[in-house]
PDB file of C-alpha atoms and ligand atoms in Angstrom:
ATOM      1  CA  UNK A 821      -6.972 113.544   4.067  1.00  0.00           C
ATOM      2  CA  UNK A 822      -8.221 115.447   6.949  1.00  0.00           C
ATOM      3  CA  UNK A 823     -12.011 114.799   7.841  1.00  0.00           C
ATOM      4  CA  UNK A 824     -13.495 117.937  10.144  1.00  0.00           C
ATOM      5  CA  UNK A 825     -16.736 119.574  11.587  1.00  0.00           C
ATOM      6  CA  UNK A 826     -17.406 123.709  12.047  1.00  0.00           C
ATOM      7  CA  UNK A 827     -20.178 124.371  13.979  1.00  0.00           C
ATOM      8  CA  UNK A 828     -21.367 121.195  14.224  1.00  0.00           C
ATOM      9  CA  UNK A 829     -25.642 121.651  15.829  1.00  0.00           C
ATOM     10  CA  UNK A 830     -27.967 118.391  16.602  1.00  0.00           C
ATOM     11  CA  UNK A 831     -30.954 118.354  16.970  1.00  0.00           C
ATOM     12  CA  UNK A 832     -33.416 114.407  17.698  1.00  0.00           C
ATOM     13  CA  UNK A 833     -36.532 114.462  18.603  1.00  0.00           C
ATOM     14  CA  UNK A 834     -37.102 118.589  18.371  1.00  0.00           C
ATOM     15  CA  UNK A 835     -34.380 119.075  21.317  1.00  0.00           C
ATOM     16  CA  UNK A 836     -30.667 120.490  20.711  1.00  0.00           C
ATOM     17  CA  UNK A 837     -28.366 117.339  21.653  1.00  0.00           C
ATOM     18  CA  UNK A 838     -25.510 119.989  21.266  1.00  0.00           C
ATOM     19  CA  UNK A 839     -24.369 122.778  18.877  1.00  0.00           C
ATOM     20  CA  UNK A 840     -21.235 124.581  18.495  1.00  0.00           C
ATOM     21  CA  UNK A 841     -18.992 121.933  17.564  1.00  0.00           C
ATOM     22  CA  UNK A 842     -15.897 122.073  15.979  1.00  0.00           C
ATOM     23  CA  UNK A 843     -13.167 119.109  15.604  1.00  0.00           C
ATOM     24  CA  UNK A 844     -11.105 117.672  12.955  1.00  0.00           C
ATOM     25  CA  UNK A 845      -9.291 114.475  12.892  1.00  0.00           C
ATOM     26  CA  UNK A 846      -6.283 113.746  10.525  1.00  0.00           C
ATOM     27  CA  UNK A 847      -5.283 111.070   8.237  1.00  0.00           C
ATOM     28  CA  UNK A 848      -3.151 108.331  11.065  1.00  0.00           C
ATOM     29  CA  UNK A 849      -5.210 109.649  14.299  1.00  0.00           C
ATOM     30  CA  UNK A 850      -8.067 108.526  15.707  1.00  0.00           C
ATOM     31  CA  UNK A 851      -9.795 110.698  17.855  1.00  0.00           C
ATOM     32  CA  UNK A 852     -12.184 109.452  21.025  1.00  0.00           C
ATOM     33  CA  UNK A 853     -15.652 110.971  21.922  1.00  0.00           C
ATOM     34  CA  UNK A 854     -16.399 111.457  25.181  1.00  0.00           C
ATOM     35  CA  UNK A 855     -19.081 112.300  27.157  1.00  0.00           C
ATOM     36  CA  UNK A 856     -22.440 110.732  29.063  1.00  0.00           C
ATOM     37  CA  UNK A 857     -24.964 109.534  28.277  1.00  0.00           C
ATOM     38  CA  UNK A 858     -27.375 110.940  26.531  1.00  0.00           C
ATOM     39  CA  UNK A 859     -24.704 113.622  25.721  1.00  0.00           C
ATOM     40  CA  UNK A 860     -24.691 112.740  21.792  1.00  0.00           C
ATOM     41  CA  UNK A 861     -21.820 110.872  20.492  1.00  0.00           C
ATOM     42  CA  UNK A 862     -24.045 108.130  18.653  1.00  0.00           C
ATOM     43  CA  UNK A 863     -25.668 111.087  16.866  1.00  0.00           C
ATOM     44  CA  UNK A 864     -22.333 112.958  15.897  1.00  0.00           C
ATOM     45  CA  UNK A 865     -20.949 109.213  14.443  1.00  0.00           C
ATOM     46  CA  UNK A 866     -24.012 108.843  12.732  1.00  0.00           C
ATOM     47  CA  UNK A 867     -24.210 112.708  11.581  1.00  0.00           C
ATOM     48  CA  UNK A 868     -20.373 111.942   9.954  1.00  0.00           C
ATOM     49  CA  UNK A 869     -21.721 108.654   8.189  1.00  0.00           C
ATOM     50  CA  UNK A 870     -24.542 110.852   6.930  1.00  0.00           C
ATOM     51  CA  UNK A 871     -27.314 108.618   8.376  1.00  0.00           C
ATOM     52  CA  UNK A 872     -28.304 111.997  10.360  1.00  0.00           C
ATOM     53  CA  UNK A 873     -29.194 115.592   8.507  1.00  0.00           C
ATOM     54  CA  UNK A 874     -27.055 118.279  10.692  1.00  0.00           C
ATOM     55  CA  UNK A 875     -28.949 121.226  12.181  1.00  0.00           C
ATOM     56  CA  UNK A 876     -25.993 123.512  11.456  1.00  0.00           C
ATOM     57  CA  UNK A 877     -22.637 123.581  10.605  1.00  0.00           C
ATOM     58  CA  UNK A 878     -21.173 121.892   8.014  1.00  0.00           C
ATOM     59  CA  UNK A 879     -19.112 118.433   8.613  1.00  0.00           C
ATOM     60  CA  UNK A 880     -16.552 117.924   5.647  1.00  0.00           C
ATOM     61  CA  UNK A 881     -13.632 115.633   4.181  1.00  0.00           C
ATOM     62  CA  UNK A 882     -10.718 117.310   2.320  1.00  0.00           C
ATOM     63  CA  UNK A 883      -7.814 114.974   0.315  1.00  0.00           C
ATOM     64  CA  UNK A 884      -9.703 111.966  -0.251  1.00  0.00           C
ATOM     65  CA  UNK A 885     -11.134 109.929  -3.323  1.00  0.00           C
ATOM     66  CA  UNK A 886     -12.456 112.549  -4.796  1.00  0.00           C
ATOM     67  CA  UNK A 887     -14.999 110.915  -6.390  1.00  0.00           C
ATOM     68  CA  UNK A 888     -17.028 108.833  -3.489  1.00  0.00           C
ATOM     69  CA  UNK A 889     -18.550 111.265  -1.093  1.00  0.00           C
ATOM     70  CA  UNK A 890     -17.738 111.444   2.811  1.00  0.00           C
ATOM     71  CA  UNK A 891     -20.766 107.984   3.702  1.00  0.00           C
ATOM     72  CA  UNK A 892     -19.216 106.065   0.423  1.00  0.00           C
ATOM     73  CA  UNK A 893     -15.821 106.607   2.840  1.00  0.00           C
ATOM     74  CA  UNK A 894     -16.488 105.205   5.289  1.00  0.00           C
ATOM     75  CA  UNK A 895     -17.586 102.734   7.682  1.00  0.00           C
ATOM     76  CA  UNK A 896     -20.167 102.642  10.581  1.00  0.00           C
ATOM     77  CA  UNK A 897     -20.113 100.128  13.636  1.00  0.00           C
ATOM     78  CA  UNK A 898     -22.930 101.233  15.294  1.00  0.00           C
ATOM     79  CA  UNK A 899     -24.210  99.608  18.786  1.00  0.00           C
ATOM     80  CA  UNK A 900     -26.138  97.350  16.399  1.00  0.00           C
ATOM     81  CA  UNK A 901     -24.593  94.094  14.907  1.00  0.00           C
ATOM     82  CA  UNK A 902     -25.840  94.702  11.479  1.00  0.00           C
ATOM     83  CA  UNK A 903     -25.219  90.595  10.576  1.00  0.00           C
ATOM     84  CA  UNK A 904     -28.172  88.132   9.586  1.00  0.00           C
ATOM     85  CA  UNK A 905     -28.895  85.277  11.669  1.00  0.00           C
ATOM     86  CA  UNK A 906     -30.084  82.589   9.870  1.00  0.00           C
ATOM     87  CA  UNK A 907     -26.777  83.243   7.041  1.00  0.00           C
ATOM     88  CA  UNK A 908     -23.692  81.734   7.875  1.00  0.00           C
ATOM     89  CA  UNK A 909     -20.650  83.891   9.251  1.00  0.00           C
ATOM     90  CA  UNK A 910     -18.960  83.388   6.487  1.00  0.00           C
ATOM     91  CA  UNK A 911     -21.999  84.838   4.439  1.00  0.00           C
ATOM     92  CA  UNK A 912     -22.889  87.360   6.455  1.00  0.00           C
ATOM     93  CA  UNK A 913     -19.478  89.022   5.043  1.00  0.00           C
ATOM     94  CA  UNK A 914     -19.815  88.103   1.361  1.00  0.00           C
ATOM     95  CA  UNK A 915     -23.720  89.971   2.203  1.00  0.00           C
ATOM     96  CA  UNK A 916     -21.600  93.323   3.466  1.00  0.00           C
ATOM     97  CA  UNK A 917     -18.517  93.221   0.879  1.00  0.00           C
ATOM     98  CA  UNK A 918     -20.873  92.954  -1.565  1.00  0.00           C
ATOM     99  CA  UNK A 919     -23.091  95.784  -0.617  1.00  0.00           C
ATOM    100  CA  UNK A 920     -20.568  97.807   0.649  1.00  0.00           C
ATOM    101  CA  UNK A 921     -17.979  96.810  -2.434  1.00  0.00           C
ATOM    102  CA  UNK A 922     -15.174  95.886  -3.013  1.00  0.00           C
ATOM    103  CA  UNK A 923     -12.089  93.356  -1.209  1.00  0.00           C
ATOM    104  CA  UNK A 924      -9.425  94.218   0.682  1.00  0.00           C
ATOM    105  CA  UNK A 925      -8.531  90.934   2.966  1.00  0.00           C
ATOM    106  CA  UNK A 926      -9.831  88.422   1.610  1.00  0.00           C
ATOM    107  CA  UNK A 927     -12.557  87.196   3.494  1.00  0.00           C
ATOM    108  CA  UNK A 928     -10.761  83.899   5.111  1.00  0.00           C
ATOM    109  CA  UNK A 929      -8.304  86.319   6.025  1.00  0.00           C
ATOM    110  CA  UNK A 930     -10.480  88.554   7.759  1.00  0.00           C
ATOM    111  CA  UNK A 931     -12.008  86.079  10.134  1.00  0.00           C
ATOM    112  CA  UNK A 932      -8.744  84.920  10.960  1.00  0.00           C
ATOM    113  CA  UNK A 933      -8.020  88.085  11.854  1.00  0.00           C
ATOM    114  CA  UNK A 934     -10.891  88.311  14.282  1.00  0.00           C
ATOM    115  CA  UNK A 935     -10.937  84.900  15.279  1.00  0.00           C
ATOM    116  CA  UNK A 936     -13.696  83.669  13.787  1.00  0.00           C
ATOM    117  CA  UNK A 937     -11.997  81.278  11.704  1.00  0.00           C
ATOM    118  CA  UNK A 938     -13.173  78.182  13.175  1.00  0.00           C
ATOM    119  CA  UNK A 939     -16.863  79.026  13.270  1.00  0.00           C
ATOM    120  CA  UNK A 940     -16.630  80.442   9.601  1.00  0.00           C
ATOM    121  CA  UNK A 941     -20.052  78.130   8.194  1.00  0.00           C
ATOM    122  CA  UNK A 942     -22.449  78.522  11.550  1.00  0.00           C
ATOM    123  CA  UNK A 943     -25.048  80.512  11.398  1.00  0.00           C
ATOM    124  CA  UNK A 944     -24.921  83.778  12.671  1.00  0.00           C
ATOM    125  CA  UNK A 945     -27.878  83.160  15.279  1.00  0.00           C
ATOM    126  CA  UNK A 946     -25.760  80.892  17.205  1.00  0.00           C
ATOM    127  CA  UNK A 947     -22.752  83.380  17.801  1.00  0.00           C
ATOM    128  CA  UNK A 948     -22.004  85.182  21.547  1.00  0.00           C
ATOM    129  CA  UNK A 949     -21.994  88.340  21.674  1.00  0.00           C
ATOM    130  CA  UNK A 950     -18.345  88.678  21.230  1.00  0.00           C
ATOM    131  CA  UNK A 951     -18.577  86.681  18.612  1.00  0.00           C
ATOM    132  CA  UNK A 952     -21.136  88.630  16.985  1.00  0.00           C
ATOM    133  CA  UNK A 953     -18.881  91.564  17.452  1.00  0.00           C
ATOM    134  CA  UNK A 954     -15.758  90.352  16.254  1.00  0.00           C
ATOM    135  CA  UNK A 955     -17.527  89.602  13.132  1.00  0.00           C
ATOM    136  CA  UNK A 956     -18.864  93.165  12.355  1.00  0.00           C
ATOM    137  CA  UNK A 957     -14.971  93.741  13.079  1.00  0.00           C
ATOM    138  CA  UNK A 958     -13.988  90.999  10.287  1.00  0.00           C
ATOM    139  CA  UNK A 959     -16.958  93.551   8.376  1.00  0.00           C
ATOM    140  CA  UNK A 960     -13.902  96.852   8.492  1.00  0.00           C
ATOM    141  CA  UNK A 961     -11.411  94.515   6.923  1.00  0.00           C
ATOM    142  CA  UNK A 962     -13.040  92.503   4.285  1.00  0.00           C
ATOM    143  CA  UNK A 963     -14.249  96.340   2.596  1.00  0.00           C
ATOM    144  CA  UNK A 964     -11.709  98.827   2.898  1.00  0.00           C
ATOM    145  CA  UNK A 965     -12.257 102.469   3.780  1.00  0.00           C
ATOM    146  CA  UNK A 966     -10.148 104.941   5.317  1.00  0.00           C
ATOM    147  CA  UNK A 967     -12.624 106.446   7.861  1.00  0.00           C
ATOM    148  CA  UNK A 968     -13.811 104.150  10.468  1.00  0.00           C
ATOM    149  CA  UNK A 969     -16.798 105.575  12.899  1.00  0.00           C
ATOM    150  CA  UNK A 970     -17.193 102.666  15.689  1.00  0.00           C
ATOM    151  CA  UNK A 971     -20.052 102.906  18.537  1.00  0.00           C
ATOM    152  CA  UNK A 972     -18.189 101.775  21.802  1.00  0.00           C
ATOM    153  CA  UNK A 973     -16.646  99.315  18.874  1.00  0.00           C
ATOM    154  CA  UNK A 974     -15.654  97.054  22.440  1.00  0.00           C
ATOM    155  CA  UNK A 975     -18.849  96.560  23.828  1.00  0.00           C
ATOM    156  CA  UNK A 976     -18.631  92.566  24.581  1.00  0.00           C
ATOM    157  CA  UNK A 977     -15.559  91.731  23.401  1.00  0.00           C
ATOM    158  CA  UNK A 978     -12.944  90.060  26.511  1.00  0.00           C
ATOM    159  CA  UNK A 979      -9.597  91.366  27.100  1.00  0.00           C
ATOM    160  CA  UNK A 980      -8.354  89.355  24.386  1.00  0.00           C
ATOM    161  CA  UNK A 981     -10.365  90.104  21.368  1.00  0.00           C
ATOM    162  CA  UNK A 982      -9.791  94.042  22.765  1.00  0.00           C
ATOM    163  CA  UNK A 983      -5.985  93.740  22.362  1.00  0.00           C
ATOM    164  CA  UNK A 984      -6.441  92.645  19.095  1.00  0.00           C
ATOM    165  CA  UNK A 985      -8.933  95.169  17.864  1.00  0.00           C
ATOM    166  CA  UNK A 986      -6.549  97.871  19.069  1.00  0.00           C
ATOM    167  CA  UNK A 987      -3.802  95.773  17.151  1.00  0.00           C
ATOM    168  CA  UNK A 988      -6.526  96.233  14.068  1.00  0.00           C
ATOM    169  CA  UNK A 989      -6.796  99.907  14.784  1.00  0.00           C
ATOM    170  CA  UNK A 990      -3.059 100.176  14.697  1.00  0.00           C
ATOM    171  CA  UNK A 991      -2.325  98.802  11.660  1.00  0.00           C
ATOM    172  CA  UNK A 992      -5.343 100.714  10.352  1.00  0.00           C
ATOM    173  CA  UNK A 993      -4.092 104.077  11.707  1.00  0.00           C
ATOM    174  CA  UNK A 994      -0.617 103.348   9.827  1.00  0.00           C
ATOM    175  CA  UNK A 995      -1.311 102.423   6.611  1.00  0.00           C
ATOM    176  CA  UNK A 996      -3.213 105.647   6.042  1.00  0.00           C
ATOM    177  CA  UNK A 997      -7.066 105.801   7.656  1.00  0.00           C
ATOM    178  CA  UNK A 998      -8.364 107.742   9.945  1.00  0.00           C
ATOM    179  CA  UNK A 999     -10.986 105.940  13.336  1.00  0.00           C
ATOM    180  CA  UNK A1000     -13.515 108.024  15.652  1.00  0.00           C
ATOM    181  CA  UNK A1001     -14.514 106.274  18.237  1.00  0.00           C
ATOM    182  CA  UNK A1002     -17.468 106.996  20.541  1.00  0.00           C
ATOM    183  CA  UNK A1003     -16.418 104.476  23.911  1.00  0.00           C
ATOM    184  CA  UNK A1004     -17.065 104.850  27.613  1.00  0.00           C
ATOM    185  CA  UNK A1005     -13.330 103.269  27.770  1.00  0.00           C
ATOM    186  CA  UNK A1006      -9.523 103.523  27.131  1.00  0.00           C
ATOM    187  CA  UNK A1007      -9.147 102.139  22.606  1.00  0.00           C
ATOM    188  CA  UNK A1008      -6.406 100.672  23.599  1.00  0.00           C
ATOM    189  CA  UNK A1009      -4.637 103.433  20.755  1.00  0.00           C
ATOM    190  CA  UNK A1010      -2.970 106.634  21.160  1.00  0.00           C
ATOM    191  CA  UNK A1011      -6.351 108.527  20.018  1.00  0.00           C
ATOM    192  CA  UNK A1012      -7.193 112.643  20.781  1.00  0.00           C
ATOM    193  CA  UNK A1013     -10.487 112.649  23.447  1.00  0.00           C
ATOM    194  CA  UNK A1014     -13.220 115.493  21.987  1.00  0.00           C
ATOM    195  CA  UNK A1015     -15.414 115.614  24.559  1.00  0.00           C
ATOM    196  CA  UNK A1016     -18.902 116.165  24.661  1.00  0.00           C
ATOM    197  CA  UNK A1017     -21.760 118.262  26.965  1.00  0.00           C
ATOM    198  CA  UNK A1018     -19.649 117.507  30.009  1.00  0.00           C
ATOM    199  CA  UNK A1019     -17.607 115.487  31.865  1.00  0.00           C
ATOM    200  CA  UNK A1020     -17.762 111.513  31.352  1.00  0.00           C
TER     201      UNK A1020
HETATM  202  N1  LIG B2377     -34.423 109.100  17.407  1.00  0.00           N
HETATM  203  C1  LIG B2377     -34.728 109.763  18.294  1.00  0.00           C
HETATM  204  N2  LIG B2377     -35.488 110.877  18.609  1.00  0.00           N
HETATM  205  C2  LIG B2377     -35.805 111.213  19.730  1.00  0.00           C
HETATM  206  N3  LIG B2377     -34.549 111.793  20.359  1.00  0.00           N
HETATM  207  C3  LIG B2377     -33.477 110.543  20.145  1.00  0.00           C
HETATM  208  C4  LIG B2377     -33.215 109.693  19.309  1.00  0.00           C
HETATM  209  N4  LIG B2377     -32.101 109.548  19.259  1.00  0.00           N
HETATM  210  C5  LIG B2377     -31.703 109.911  20.042  1.00  0.00           C
HETATM  211  N5  LIG B2377     -32.257 111.223  20.301  1.00  0.00           N
HETATM  212  C6  LIG B2377     -32.031 111.449  21.978  1.00  0.00           C
HETATM  213  O1  LIG B2377     -30.607 112.107  21.722  1.00  0.00           O
HETATM  214  C7  LIG B2377     -29.597 112.232  22.397  1.00  0.00           C
HETATM  215  C8  LIG B2377     -28.114 111.380  22.141  1.00  0.00           C
HETATM  216  O2  LIG B2377     -28.329 110.331  21.940  1.00  0.00           O
HETATM  217  P1  LIG B2377     -27.364 109.396  21.896  1.00  0.00           P
HETATM  218  O3  LIG B2377     -27.715 107.865  21.261  1.00  0.00           O
HETATM  219  O4  LIG B2377     -26.932 110.384  20.268  1.00  0.00           O
HETATM  220  O5  LIG B2377     -26.746 109.741  22.949  1.00  0.00           O
HETATM  221  P2  LIG B2377     -24.717 108.912  23.377  1.00  0.00           P
HETATM  222  O6  LIG B2377     -24.247 109.852  24.240  1.00  0.00           O
HETATM  223  O7  LIG B2377     -24.624 108.119  21.675  1.00  0.00           O
HETATM  224  O8  LIG B2377     -25.324 108.074  24.129  1.00  0.00           O
HETATM  225  P3  LIG B2377     -24.872 107.030  25.290  1.00  0.00           P
HETATM  226  O9  LIG B2377     -23.757 107.512  25.974  1.00  0.00           O
HETATM  227  O10 LIG B2377     -26.233 106.641  26.381  1.00  0.00           O
HETATM  228  O11 LIG B2377     -24.553 105.910  24.102  1.00  0.00           O
HETATM  229  C9  LIG B2377     -30.552 111.467  23.474  1.00  0.00           C
HETATM  230  O12 LIG B2377     -30.939 112.470  24.763  1.00  0.00           O
HETATM  231  C10 LIG B2377     -31.522 110.577  23.070  1.00  0.00           C
HETATM  232  O13 LIG B2377     -32.537 110.420  23.944  1.00  0.00           O
END
């Protein structure tokens, strides 16, 4: 599996954010997207996830699941945690499992993997910022998708949470997954760098 972009151009609100961007990542590889605030890191992830249309160039996937589109094979973990506050931790995860389709890890195992098993019945509204992020990460485990698009994924995680997530990312790569992560801080895994918009 290989994800690549050629000459990608991004325009937001009528203003060019970047153009002529080339990148590629293969199964088992992580790409860290690095650049100053406003350089287009989130926009690039959203272009790959199919949530924004490119103003030029192309983004393609070779060797994935032939019948599925690139967005259908990707998890997008954005700045917002995409949780329903009135639903419990378990119910939120069940929602995402049903919405995304399929199940990789059972919900209880996903929650244990991110250290939230003790909070399973708690409404998401009561979670701390770091716990909300951990619940979002559990979504990556509950529904199996080979491409993880992560926007500053370690935000709000404590040191133990960062180590936990680094181990989950390493497992994902070892299993043939692919990660593209926008970040201002080291991810804790080996990653090639894709710099946009000058030095950060
Ligand atoms: N909906 C929108 N309409 C117009 N402009 C937008 C919109 N969303 C983002 N932009 C602009 O696009 C540019 C790139 O934004 P983006 O969020 O992709 O940057 P970023 O590199 O992820 O920044 P940060 O490091 O601050 O998270 C910014 O100048 C931003 O103001």
